[in-house]
Amino acid sequence: MRAAHTDASTAQALRGLAAEYARAMDRNDPAGLRRILTADVSIQGPGFAIAGIEQACAVPASLREQFASTRHTVHNQTFSVAGSTAEGEVYCTALHLRRTHDGQRDVQRVLVWELRYQDAYLLQGERWLIQRRRLCIDWTEERQVDPCN
């Protein structure tokens, strides 16, 4: 990342993007993604590449097809701003709940990804948007969980 000063309002706006992205993924909200991604957004990760806003907006529905629910929790965030562009790294824990049947009973398992997003941001008008996101999975874990209801 480039070394540059990040003022408080810019840092707050960039932090907000991570929270909005997490919420849009967890709530199956493509409209929420449209508010925070550039039209030419690029998202890459292990085994996948997404090009453009239309492909990106299809991801939340795809998550619903694969998992009973997801929960993305945002942690550390660092940024470097240079004019109308910025770079950042966002730490996140992504939980993916799966419901299966083991032959005798329903079982819930959670797939945990400890990950980092390496982002490029673009200021369009008065609003910061995510232009590029690279998903780096540091490790995964899977375990059984007890249902609450």
GROMACS .gro file of C-alpha atoms in nm:
model
  149
    1MET     CA    1   0.000   0.000   0.000
    2ARG     CA    2   0.112   0.354  -0.065
    3ALA     CA    3   0.195   0.564   0.239
    4ALA     CA    4  -0.043   0.858   0.261
    5HIS     CA    5  -0.249   1.037   0.523
    6THR     CA    6  -0.611   0.926   0.573
    7ASP     CA    7  -0.841   1.183   0.733
    8ALA     CA    8  -1.109   1.071   0.979
    9SER     CA    9  -1.408   1.124   0.749
   10THR     CA   10  -1.245   0.929   0.465
   11ALA     CA   11  -1.147   0.646   0.699
   12GLN     CA   12  -1.503   0.635   0.832
   13ALA     CA   13  -1.646   0.618   0.479
   14LEU     CA   14  -1.408   0.338   0.381
   15ARG     CA   15  -1.484   0.143   0.701
   16GLY     CA   16  -1.852   0.180   0.622
   17LEU     CA   17  -1.803   0.009   0.285
   18ALA     CA   18  -1.681  -0.308   0.457
   19ALA     CA   19  -1.982  -0.315   0.689
   20GLU     CA   20  -2.225  -0.249   0.403
   21TYR     CA   21  -2.065  -0.521   0.190
   22ALA     CA   22  -2.093  -0.773   0.476
   23ARG     CA   23  -2.457  -0.683   0.535
   24ALA     CA   24  -2.544  -0.707   0.165
   25MET     CA   25  -2.391  -1.055   0.145
   26ASP     CA   26  -2.563  -1.177   0.463
   27ARG     CA   27  -2.905  -1.027   0.380
   28ASN     CA   28  -2.915  -1.123   0.010
   29ASP     CA   29  -2.924  -0.754  -0.085
   30PRO     CA   30  -2.797  -0.692  -0.441
   31ALA     CA   31  -2.925  -0.332  -0.426
   32GLY     CA   32  -2.695  -0.275  -0.128
   33LEU     CA   33  -2.400  -0.394  -0.337
   34ARG     CA   34  -2.495  -0.156  -0.620
   35ARG     CA   35  -2.460   0.134  -0.376
   36ILE     CA   36  -2.101   0.045  -0.281
   37LEU     CA   37  -1.939  -0.112  -0.590
   38THR     CA   38  -1.819   0.048  -0.913
   39ALA     CA   39  -1.980  -0.067  -1.238
   40ASP     CA   40  -1.652  -0.232  -1.342
   41VAL     CA   41  -1.583  -0.395  -1.004
   42SER     CA   42  -1.345  -0.690  -0.997
   43ILE     CA   43  -1.360  -0.946  -0.715
   44GLN     CA   44  -1.113  -1.234  -0.707
   45GLY     CA   45  -1.047  -1.516  -0.468
   46PRO     CA   46  -0.935  -1.877  -0.454
   47GLY     CA   47  -1.096  -2.045  -0.754
   48PHE     CA   48  -1.318  -1.758  -0.867
   49ALA     CA   49  -1.317  -1.426  -1.050
   50ILE     CA   50  -1.610  -1.185  -1.072
   51ALA     CA   51  -1.610  -0.910  -1.334
   52GLY     CA   52  -1.862  -0.626  -1.325
   53ILE     CA   53  -2.152  -0.519  -1.111
   54GLU     CA   54  -2.402  -0.771  -1.254
   55GLN     CA   55  -2.189  -1.072  -1.162
   56ALA     CA   56  -2.115  -0.922  -0.819
   57CYS     CA   57  -2.485  -0.867  -0.750
   58ALA     CA   58  -2.555  -1.236  -0.818
   59VAL     CA   59  -2.326  -1.350  -0.534
   60PRO     CA   60  -2.568  -1.305  -0.239
   61ALA     CA   61  -2.831  -1.528  -0.405
   62SER     CA   62  -2.561  -1.785  -0.479
   63LEU     CA   63  -2.464  -1.786  -0.111
   64ARG     CA   64  -2.831  -1.854  -0.020
   65GLU     CA   65  -2.830  -2.154  -0.253
   66GLN     CA   66  -2.517  -2.298  -0.091
   67PHE     CA   67  -2.574  -2.215   0.277
   68ALA     CA   68  -2.864  -2.180   0.521
   69SER     CA   69  -2.719  -1.845   0.629
   70THR     CA   70  -2.395  -1.649   0.646
   71ARG     CA   71  -2.248  -1.398   0.887
   72HIS     CA   72  -1.955  -1.173   0.799
   73THR     CA   73  -1.789  -0.996   1.092
   74VAL     CA   74  -1.548  -0.713   1.008
   75HIS     CA   75  -1.234  -0.663   1.221
   76ASN     CA   76  -0.913  -0.462   1.159
   77GLN     CA   77  -0.907  -0.217   0.871
   78THR     CA   78  -0.616  -0.015   0.732
   79PHE     CA   79  -0.620   0.236   0.448
   80SER     CA   80  -0.390   0.446   0.236
   81VAL     CA   81  -0.547   0.734   0.042
   82ALA     CA   82  -0.401   0.925  -0.253
   83GLY     CA   83  -0.644   1.181  -0.393
   84SER     CA   84  -0.950   1.008  -0.537
   85THR     CA   85  -0.811   0.656  -0.497
   86ALA     CA   86  -0.734   0.445  -0.195
   87GLU     CA   87  -0.612   0.100  -0.102
   88GLY     CA   88  -0.703  -0.096   0.206
   89GLU     CA   89  -0.695  -0.426   0.385
   90VAL     CA   90  -0.997  -0.553   0.579
   91TYR     CA   91  -0.983  -0.850   0.817
   92CYS     CA   92  -1.304  -1.052   0.833
   93THR     CA   93  -1.448  -1.372   0.976
   94ALA     CA   94  -1.706  -1.527   0.745
   95LEU     CA   95  -1.937  -1.792   0.890
   96HIS     CA   96  -2.129  -2.020   0.652
   97LEU     CA   97  -2.403  -2.231   0.813
   98ARG     CA   98  -2.485  -2.566   0.652
   99ARG     CA   99  -2.776  -2.790   0.742
  100THR     CA  100  -2.733  -3.158   0.666
  101HIS     CA  101  -2.882  -3.488   0.774
  102ASP     CA  102  -2.650  -3.755   0.915
  103GLY     CA  103  -2.896  -4.043   0.866
  104GLN     CA  104  -3.052  -4.009   1.211
  105ARG     CA  105  -3.098  -3.637   1.272
  106ASP     CA  106  -3.054  -3.292   1.128
  107VAL     CA  107  -2.707  -3.152   1.188
  108GLN     CA  108  -2.587  -2.795   1.158
  109ARG     CA  109  -2.225  -2.727   1.074
  110VAL     CA  110  -2.050  -2.397   1.030
  111LEU     CA  111  -1.769  -2.338   0.783
  112VAL     CA  112  -1.549  -2.055   0.914
  113TRP     CA  113  -1.320  -1.852   0.689
  114GLU     CA  114  -1.063  -1.624   0.848
  115LEU     CA  115  -0.988  -1.389   0.563
  116ARG     CA  116  -0.856  -1.057   0.446
  117TYR     CA  117  -0.995  -0.840   0.168
  118GLN     CA  118  -0.730  -0.643  -0.019
  119ASP     CA  119  -0.924  -0.356  -0.171
  120ALA     CA  120  -0.888  -0.070  -0.416
  121TYR     CA  121  -1.135   0.217  -0.374
  122LEU     CA  122  -1.242   0.498  -0.603
  123LEU     CA  123  -1.402   0.829  -0.505
  124GLN     CA  124  -1.692   0.900  -0.743
  125GLY     CA  125  -1.848   1.236  -0.672
  126GLU     CA  126  -1.883   1.248  -0.295
  127ARG     CA  127  -1.895   0.872  -0.240
  128TRP     CA  128  -1.622   0.611  -0.202
  129LEU     CA  129  -1.683   0.280  -0.384
  130ILE     CA  130  -1.506  -0.055  -0.395
  131GLN     CA  131  -1.343  -0.099  -0.736
  132ARG     CA  132  -1.134  -0.409  -0.676
  133ARG     CA  133  -1.147  -0.672  -0.402
  134ARG     CA  134  -0.912  -0.965  -0.357
  135LEU     CA  135  -1.020  -1.227  -0.105
  136CYS     CA  136  -0.729  -1.395   0.077
  137ILE     CA  137  -0.831  -1.688   0.298
  138ASP     CA  138  -0.579  -1.730   0.580
  139TRP     CA  139  -0.738  -2.048   0.719
  140THR     CA  140  -1.066  -2.236   0.745
  141GLU     CA  141  -1.236  -2.439   1.013
  142GLU     CA  142  -1.550  -2.651   1.015
  143ARG     CA  143  -1.741  -2.757   1.325
  144GLN     CA  144  -2.083  -2.870   1.440
  145VAL     CA  145  -2.303  -2.608   1.603
  146ASP     CA  146  -2.615  -2.632   1.816
  147PRO     CA  147  -2.933  -2.478   1.674
  148CYS     CA  148  -3.104  -2.210   1.880
  149ASN     CA  149  -3.447  -2.270   1.728
   0.00000   0.00000   0.00000
